[in-house]
PDB file of C-alpha atoms in Angstrom:
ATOM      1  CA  UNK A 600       0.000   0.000   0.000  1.00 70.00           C
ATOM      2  CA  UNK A 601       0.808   3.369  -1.094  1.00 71.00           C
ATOM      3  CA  UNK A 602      -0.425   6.318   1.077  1.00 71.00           C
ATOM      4  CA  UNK A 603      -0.588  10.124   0.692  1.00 76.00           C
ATOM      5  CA  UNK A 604      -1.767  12.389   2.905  1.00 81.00           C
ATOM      6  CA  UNK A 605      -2.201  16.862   2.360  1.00 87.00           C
ATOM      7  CA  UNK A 606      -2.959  18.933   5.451  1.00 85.00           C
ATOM      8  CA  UNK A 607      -5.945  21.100   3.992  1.00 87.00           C
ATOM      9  CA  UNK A 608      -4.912  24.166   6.568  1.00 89.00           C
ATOM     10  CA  UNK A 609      -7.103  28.213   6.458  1.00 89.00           C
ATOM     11  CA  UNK A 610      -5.686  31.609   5.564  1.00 88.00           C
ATOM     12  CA  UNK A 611      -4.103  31.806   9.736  1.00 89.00           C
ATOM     13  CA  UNK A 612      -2.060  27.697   8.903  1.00 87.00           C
ATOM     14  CA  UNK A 613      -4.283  26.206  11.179  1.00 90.00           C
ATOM     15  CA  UNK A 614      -5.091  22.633   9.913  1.00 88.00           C
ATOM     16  CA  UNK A 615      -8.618  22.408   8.642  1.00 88.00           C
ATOM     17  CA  UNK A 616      -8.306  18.567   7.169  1.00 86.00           C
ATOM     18  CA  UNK A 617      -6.512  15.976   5.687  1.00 82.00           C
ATOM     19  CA  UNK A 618      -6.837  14.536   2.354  1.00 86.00           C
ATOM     20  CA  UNK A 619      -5.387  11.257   1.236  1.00 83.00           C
ATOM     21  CA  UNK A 620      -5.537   8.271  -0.462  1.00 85.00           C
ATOM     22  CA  UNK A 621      -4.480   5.160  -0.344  1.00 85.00           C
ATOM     23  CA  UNK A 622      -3.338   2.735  -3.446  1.00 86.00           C
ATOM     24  CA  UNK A 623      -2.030  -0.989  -3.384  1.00 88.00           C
ATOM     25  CA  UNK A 624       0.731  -1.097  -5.808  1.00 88.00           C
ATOM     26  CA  UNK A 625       0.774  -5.162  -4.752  1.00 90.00           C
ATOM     27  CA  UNK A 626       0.078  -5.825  -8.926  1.00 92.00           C
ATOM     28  CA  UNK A 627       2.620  -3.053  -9.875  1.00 91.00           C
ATOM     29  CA  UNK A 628       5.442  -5.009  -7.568  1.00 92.00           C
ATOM     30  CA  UNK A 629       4.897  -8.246  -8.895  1.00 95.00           C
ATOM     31  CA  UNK A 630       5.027  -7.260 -12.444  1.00 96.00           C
ATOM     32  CA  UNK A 631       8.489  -6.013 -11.394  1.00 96.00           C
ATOM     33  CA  UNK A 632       9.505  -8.874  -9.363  1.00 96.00           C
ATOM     34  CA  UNK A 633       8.988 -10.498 -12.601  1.00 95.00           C
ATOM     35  CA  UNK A 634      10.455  -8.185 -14.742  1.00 96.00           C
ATOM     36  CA  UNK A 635      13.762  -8.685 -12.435  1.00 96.00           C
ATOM     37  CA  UNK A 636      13.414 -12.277 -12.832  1.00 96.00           C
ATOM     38  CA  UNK A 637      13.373 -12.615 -17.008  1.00 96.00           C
ATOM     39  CA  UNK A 638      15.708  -9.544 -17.262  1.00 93.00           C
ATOM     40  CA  UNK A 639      18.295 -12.339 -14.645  1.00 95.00           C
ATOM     41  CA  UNK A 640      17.010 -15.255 -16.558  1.00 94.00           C
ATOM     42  CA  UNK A 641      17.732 -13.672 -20.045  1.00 90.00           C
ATOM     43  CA  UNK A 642      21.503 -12.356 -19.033  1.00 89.00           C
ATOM     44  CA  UNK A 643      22.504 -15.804 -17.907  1.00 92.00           C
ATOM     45  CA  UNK A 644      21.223 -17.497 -21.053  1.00 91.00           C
ATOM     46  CA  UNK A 645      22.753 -14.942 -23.387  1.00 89.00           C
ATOM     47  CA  UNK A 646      26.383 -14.726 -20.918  1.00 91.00           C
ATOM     48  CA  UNK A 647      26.396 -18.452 -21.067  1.00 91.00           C
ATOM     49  CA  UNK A 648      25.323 -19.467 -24.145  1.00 93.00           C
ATOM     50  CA  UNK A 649      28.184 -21.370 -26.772  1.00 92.00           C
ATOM     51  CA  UNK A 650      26.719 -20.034 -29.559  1.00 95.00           C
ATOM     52  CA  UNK A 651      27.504 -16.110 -30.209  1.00 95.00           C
ATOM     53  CA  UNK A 652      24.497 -13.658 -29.598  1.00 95.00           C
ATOM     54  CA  UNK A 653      24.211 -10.553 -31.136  1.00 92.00           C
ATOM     55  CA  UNK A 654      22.012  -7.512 -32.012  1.00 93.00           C
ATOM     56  CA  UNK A 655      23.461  -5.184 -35.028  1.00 90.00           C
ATOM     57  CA  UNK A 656      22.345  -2.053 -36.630  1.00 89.00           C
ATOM     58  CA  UNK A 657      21.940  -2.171 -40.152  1.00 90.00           C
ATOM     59  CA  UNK A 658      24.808  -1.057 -41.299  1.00 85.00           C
ATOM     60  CA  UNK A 659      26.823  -3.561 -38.970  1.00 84.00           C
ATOM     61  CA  UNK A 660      27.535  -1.652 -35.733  1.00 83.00           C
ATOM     62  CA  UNK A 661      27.589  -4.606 -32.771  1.00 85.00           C
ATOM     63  CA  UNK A 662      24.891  -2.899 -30.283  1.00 88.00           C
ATOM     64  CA  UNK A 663      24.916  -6.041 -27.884  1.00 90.00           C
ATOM     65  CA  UNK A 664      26.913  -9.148 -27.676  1.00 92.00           C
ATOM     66  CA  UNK A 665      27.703 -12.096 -25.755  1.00 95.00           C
ATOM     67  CA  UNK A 666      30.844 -13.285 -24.272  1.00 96.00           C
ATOM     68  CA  UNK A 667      30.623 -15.776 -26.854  1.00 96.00           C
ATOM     69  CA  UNK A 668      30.647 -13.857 -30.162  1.00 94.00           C
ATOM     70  CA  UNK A 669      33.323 -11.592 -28.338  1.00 93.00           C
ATOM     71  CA  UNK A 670      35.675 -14.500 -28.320  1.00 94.00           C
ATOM     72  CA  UNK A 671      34.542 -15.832 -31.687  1.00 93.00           C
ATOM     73  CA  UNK A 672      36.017 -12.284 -32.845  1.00 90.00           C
ATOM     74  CA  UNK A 673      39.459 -12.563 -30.765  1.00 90.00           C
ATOM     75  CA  UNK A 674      37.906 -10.196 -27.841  1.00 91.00           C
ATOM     76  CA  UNK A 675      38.255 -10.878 -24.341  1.00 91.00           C
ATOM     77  CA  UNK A 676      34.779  -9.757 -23.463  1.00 92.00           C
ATOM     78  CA  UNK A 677      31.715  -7.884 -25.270  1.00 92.00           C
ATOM     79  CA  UNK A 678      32.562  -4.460 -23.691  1.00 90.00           C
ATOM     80  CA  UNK A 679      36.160  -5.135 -25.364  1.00 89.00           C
ATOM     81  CA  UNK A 680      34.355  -5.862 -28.537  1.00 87.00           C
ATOM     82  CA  UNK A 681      31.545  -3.084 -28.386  1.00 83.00           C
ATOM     83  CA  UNK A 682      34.344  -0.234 -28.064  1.00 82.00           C
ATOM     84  CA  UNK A 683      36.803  -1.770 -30.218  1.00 74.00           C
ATOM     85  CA  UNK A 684      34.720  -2.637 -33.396  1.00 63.00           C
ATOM     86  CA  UNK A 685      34.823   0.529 -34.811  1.00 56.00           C
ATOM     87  CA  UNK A 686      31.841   1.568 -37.003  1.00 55.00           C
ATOM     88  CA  UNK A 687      30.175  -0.318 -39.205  1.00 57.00           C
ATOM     89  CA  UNK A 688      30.985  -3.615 -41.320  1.00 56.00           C
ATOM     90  CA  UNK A 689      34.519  -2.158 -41.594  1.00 52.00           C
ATOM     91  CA  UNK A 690      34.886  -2.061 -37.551  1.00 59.00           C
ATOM     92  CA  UNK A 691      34.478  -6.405 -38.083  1.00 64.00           C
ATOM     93  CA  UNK A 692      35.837  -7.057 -41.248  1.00 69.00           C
ATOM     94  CA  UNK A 693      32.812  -7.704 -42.343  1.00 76.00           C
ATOM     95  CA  UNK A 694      32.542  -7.417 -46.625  1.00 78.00           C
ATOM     96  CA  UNK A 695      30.561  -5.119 -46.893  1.00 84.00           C
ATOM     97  CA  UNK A 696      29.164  -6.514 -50.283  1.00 88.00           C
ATOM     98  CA  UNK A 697      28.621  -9.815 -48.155  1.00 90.00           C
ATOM     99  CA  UNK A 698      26.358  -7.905 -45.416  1.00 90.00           C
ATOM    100  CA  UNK A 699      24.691  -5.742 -47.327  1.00 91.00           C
ATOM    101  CA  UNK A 700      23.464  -9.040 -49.523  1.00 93.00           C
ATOM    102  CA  UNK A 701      22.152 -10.685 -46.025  1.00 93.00           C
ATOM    103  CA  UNK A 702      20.699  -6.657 -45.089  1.00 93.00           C
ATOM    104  CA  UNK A 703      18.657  -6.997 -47.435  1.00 94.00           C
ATOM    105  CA  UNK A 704      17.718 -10.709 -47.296  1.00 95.00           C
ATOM    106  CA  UNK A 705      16.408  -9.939 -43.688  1.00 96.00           C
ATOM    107  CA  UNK A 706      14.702  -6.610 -45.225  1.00 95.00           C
ATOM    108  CA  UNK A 707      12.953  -8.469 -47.677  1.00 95.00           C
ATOM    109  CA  UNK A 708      12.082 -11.992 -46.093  1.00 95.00           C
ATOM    110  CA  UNK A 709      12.427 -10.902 -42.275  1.00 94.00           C
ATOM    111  CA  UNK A 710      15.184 -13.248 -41.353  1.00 95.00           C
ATOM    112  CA  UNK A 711      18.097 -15.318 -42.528  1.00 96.00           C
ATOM    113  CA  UNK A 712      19.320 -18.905 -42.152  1.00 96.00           C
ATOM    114  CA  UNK A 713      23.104 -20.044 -42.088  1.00 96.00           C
ATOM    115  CA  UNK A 714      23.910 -17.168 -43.886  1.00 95.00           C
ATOM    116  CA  UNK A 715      27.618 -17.619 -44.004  1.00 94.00           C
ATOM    117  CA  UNK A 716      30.007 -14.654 -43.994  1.00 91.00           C
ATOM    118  CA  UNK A 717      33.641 -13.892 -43.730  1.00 90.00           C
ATOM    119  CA  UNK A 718      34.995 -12.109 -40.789  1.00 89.00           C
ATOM    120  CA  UNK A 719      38.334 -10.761 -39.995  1.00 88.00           C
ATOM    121  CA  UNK A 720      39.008 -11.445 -36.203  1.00 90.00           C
ATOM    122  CA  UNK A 721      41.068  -8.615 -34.189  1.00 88.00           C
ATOM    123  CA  UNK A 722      44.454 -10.675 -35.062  1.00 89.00           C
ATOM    124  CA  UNK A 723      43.506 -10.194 -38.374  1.00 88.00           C
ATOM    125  CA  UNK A 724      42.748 -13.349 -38.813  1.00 91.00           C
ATOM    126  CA  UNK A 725      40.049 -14.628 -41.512  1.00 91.00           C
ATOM    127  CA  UNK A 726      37.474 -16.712 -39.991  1.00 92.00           C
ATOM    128  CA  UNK A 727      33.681 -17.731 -41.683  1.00 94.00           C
ATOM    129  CA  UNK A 728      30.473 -16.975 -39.248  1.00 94.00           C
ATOM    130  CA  UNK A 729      27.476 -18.598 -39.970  1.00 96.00           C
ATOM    131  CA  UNK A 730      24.592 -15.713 -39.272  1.00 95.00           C
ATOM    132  CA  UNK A 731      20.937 -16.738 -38.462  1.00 97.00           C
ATOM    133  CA  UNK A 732      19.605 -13.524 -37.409  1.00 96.00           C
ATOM    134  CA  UNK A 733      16.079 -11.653 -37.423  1.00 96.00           C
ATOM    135  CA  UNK A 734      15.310  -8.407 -38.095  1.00 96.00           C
ATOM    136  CA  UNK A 735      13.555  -5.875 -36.286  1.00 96.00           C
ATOM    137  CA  UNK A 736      11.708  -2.534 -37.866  1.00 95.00           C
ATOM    138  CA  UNK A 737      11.054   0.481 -36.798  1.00 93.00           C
ATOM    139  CA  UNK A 738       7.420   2.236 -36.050  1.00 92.00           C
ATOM    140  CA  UNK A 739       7.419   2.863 -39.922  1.00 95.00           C
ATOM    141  CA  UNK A 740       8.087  -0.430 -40.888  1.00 92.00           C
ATOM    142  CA  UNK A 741      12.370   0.688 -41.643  1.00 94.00           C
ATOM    143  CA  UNK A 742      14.455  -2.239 -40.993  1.00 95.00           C
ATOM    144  CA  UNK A 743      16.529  -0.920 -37.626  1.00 94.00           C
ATOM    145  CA  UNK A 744      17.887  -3.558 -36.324  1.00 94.00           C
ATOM    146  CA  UNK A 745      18.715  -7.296 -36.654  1.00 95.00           C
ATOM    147  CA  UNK A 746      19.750 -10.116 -33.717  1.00 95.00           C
ATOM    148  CA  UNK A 747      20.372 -13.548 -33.762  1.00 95.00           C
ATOM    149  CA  UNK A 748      22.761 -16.522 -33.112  1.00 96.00           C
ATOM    150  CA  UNK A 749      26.127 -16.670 -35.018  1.00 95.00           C
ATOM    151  CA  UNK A 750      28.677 -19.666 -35.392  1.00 96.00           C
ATOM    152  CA  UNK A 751      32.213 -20.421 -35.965  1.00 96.00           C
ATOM    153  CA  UNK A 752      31.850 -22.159 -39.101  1.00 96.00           C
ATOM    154  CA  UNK A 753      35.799 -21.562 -40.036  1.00 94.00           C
ATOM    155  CA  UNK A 754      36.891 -25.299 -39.750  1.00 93.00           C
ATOM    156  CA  UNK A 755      33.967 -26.732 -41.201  1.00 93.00           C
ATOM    157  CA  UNK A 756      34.156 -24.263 -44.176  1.00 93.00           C
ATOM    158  CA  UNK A 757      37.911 -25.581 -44.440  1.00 90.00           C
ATOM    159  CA  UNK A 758      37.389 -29.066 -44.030  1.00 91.00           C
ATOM    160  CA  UNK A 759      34.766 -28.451 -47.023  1.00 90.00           C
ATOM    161  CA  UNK A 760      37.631 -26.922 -49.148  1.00 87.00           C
ATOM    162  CA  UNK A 761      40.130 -29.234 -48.709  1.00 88.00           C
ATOM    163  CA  UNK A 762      37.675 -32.170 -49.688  1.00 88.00           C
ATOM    164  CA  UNK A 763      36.789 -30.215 -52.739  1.00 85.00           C
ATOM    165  CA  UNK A 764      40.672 -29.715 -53.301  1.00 84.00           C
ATOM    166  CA  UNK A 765      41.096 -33.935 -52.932  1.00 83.00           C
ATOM    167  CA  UNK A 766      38.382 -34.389 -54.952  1.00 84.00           C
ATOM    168  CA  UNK A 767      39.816 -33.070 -57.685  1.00 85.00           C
ATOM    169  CA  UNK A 768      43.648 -33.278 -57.582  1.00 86.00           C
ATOM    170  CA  UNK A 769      46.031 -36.428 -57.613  1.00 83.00           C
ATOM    171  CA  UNK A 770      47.261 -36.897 -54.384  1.00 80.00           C
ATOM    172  CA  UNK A 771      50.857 -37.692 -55.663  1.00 82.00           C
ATOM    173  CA  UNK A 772      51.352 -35.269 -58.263  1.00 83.00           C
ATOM    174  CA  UNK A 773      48.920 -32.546 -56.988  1.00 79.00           C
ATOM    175  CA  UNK A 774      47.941 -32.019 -60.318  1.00 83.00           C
ATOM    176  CA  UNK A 775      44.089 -32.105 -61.585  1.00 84.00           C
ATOM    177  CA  UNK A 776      42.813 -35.215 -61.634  1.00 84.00           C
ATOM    178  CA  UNK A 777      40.393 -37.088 -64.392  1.00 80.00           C
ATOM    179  CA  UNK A 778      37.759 -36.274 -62.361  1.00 78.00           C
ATOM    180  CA  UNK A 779      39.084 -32.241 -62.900  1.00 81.00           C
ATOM    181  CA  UNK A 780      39.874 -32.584 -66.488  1.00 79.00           C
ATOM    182  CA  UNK A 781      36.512 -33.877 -67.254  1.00 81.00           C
ATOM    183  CA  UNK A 782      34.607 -31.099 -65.545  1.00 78.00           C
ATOM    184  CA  UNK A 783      36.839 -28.557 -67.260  1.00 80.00           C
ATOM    185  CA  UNK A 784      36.072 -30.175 -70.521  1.00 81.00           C
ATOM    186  CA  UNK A 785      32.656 -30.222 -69.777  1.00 77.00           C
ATOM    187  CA  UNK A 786      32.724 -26.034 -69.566  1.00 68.00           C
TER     188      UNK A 786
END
């Protein structure tokens, strides 16, 4: 319960009345009890997820992450990665070509799937992220913002590679292979 009280008082201050009411806020506290409790419940799942969480602007500015994307991108922690990305596809290493393709994609159909793109990590390292994200518009219906999962795809993408590399070289030689010459024939 909530109470308020004003002294009604005449022209000398002497106190005439009170007015007052009274209000139970009992529905207003558990609505924030419960507010506290998904805002704890949705910081541990996103600080201990595996998979990298993220919400980006358009244009590729990292507005949240987890500590999980942060160390998919060679930062010790998304505070690290927030102030150190820079602005921008060009802050990640993003192609810009690349995320302006999946921008649109998410424009367009709302979300994307596995979309695999190449990242350069702070090392400078390349590594391959695959993207599922959603996006989320504005009061007008603008595209503003997009979240969603990400994944180190970097040694699957390579063990893909190298397969197609086997596939189609001799192994002793490292020449093409039949196989090779065939397809090139084919073209």
């Amino acid at each position: 319960m909530v109470f308020f009280k004003e002294s009604i008082v005449d022209a000398h201050g002497a106190i005439q009345g009170l007015v007052g009411s009274i209000s139970d806020i009992t529905s207003l506290r558990e609505k924030e009890r419960d507010l506290r409790i998904a805002t704890t419940r949705y910081r541990n799942i996103l600080d201990n997820a595996v998979e990298g969480i993220g919400e980006f602007s358009v244009r590729g500015d990292v507005l949240d992450a987890n500590p999980a994307l942060a160390h998919m991108l060679g930062f010790a922690d998304p505070t690290e990665l927030m102030a150190d990305a820079g602005s921008g596809t060009s802050g990640f290493g993003f192609d810009p070509r690349q995320w302006e393709a999946m921008a649109q994609r998410i424009d367009g159909e709302g979300q994307v799937r596995r979309f695999e793109i190449r990242v350069r990590r702070r090392d400078g390292a390349a590594a391959w992220l695959s993207l599922s994200l959603s996006g989320m518009r504005s009061g007008d219906g603008t595209l503003e913002r997009m979240h969603g999962l990400a994944l180190d795809v970097t040694a699957q993408k390579a063990e893909r590679e190298e397969l197609a590399r086997l596939a189609s070289t001799d192994v002793l030689t490292g020449l093409a292979n039949r196989a090779s010459l065939l397809a090139q024939l084919d073209t």
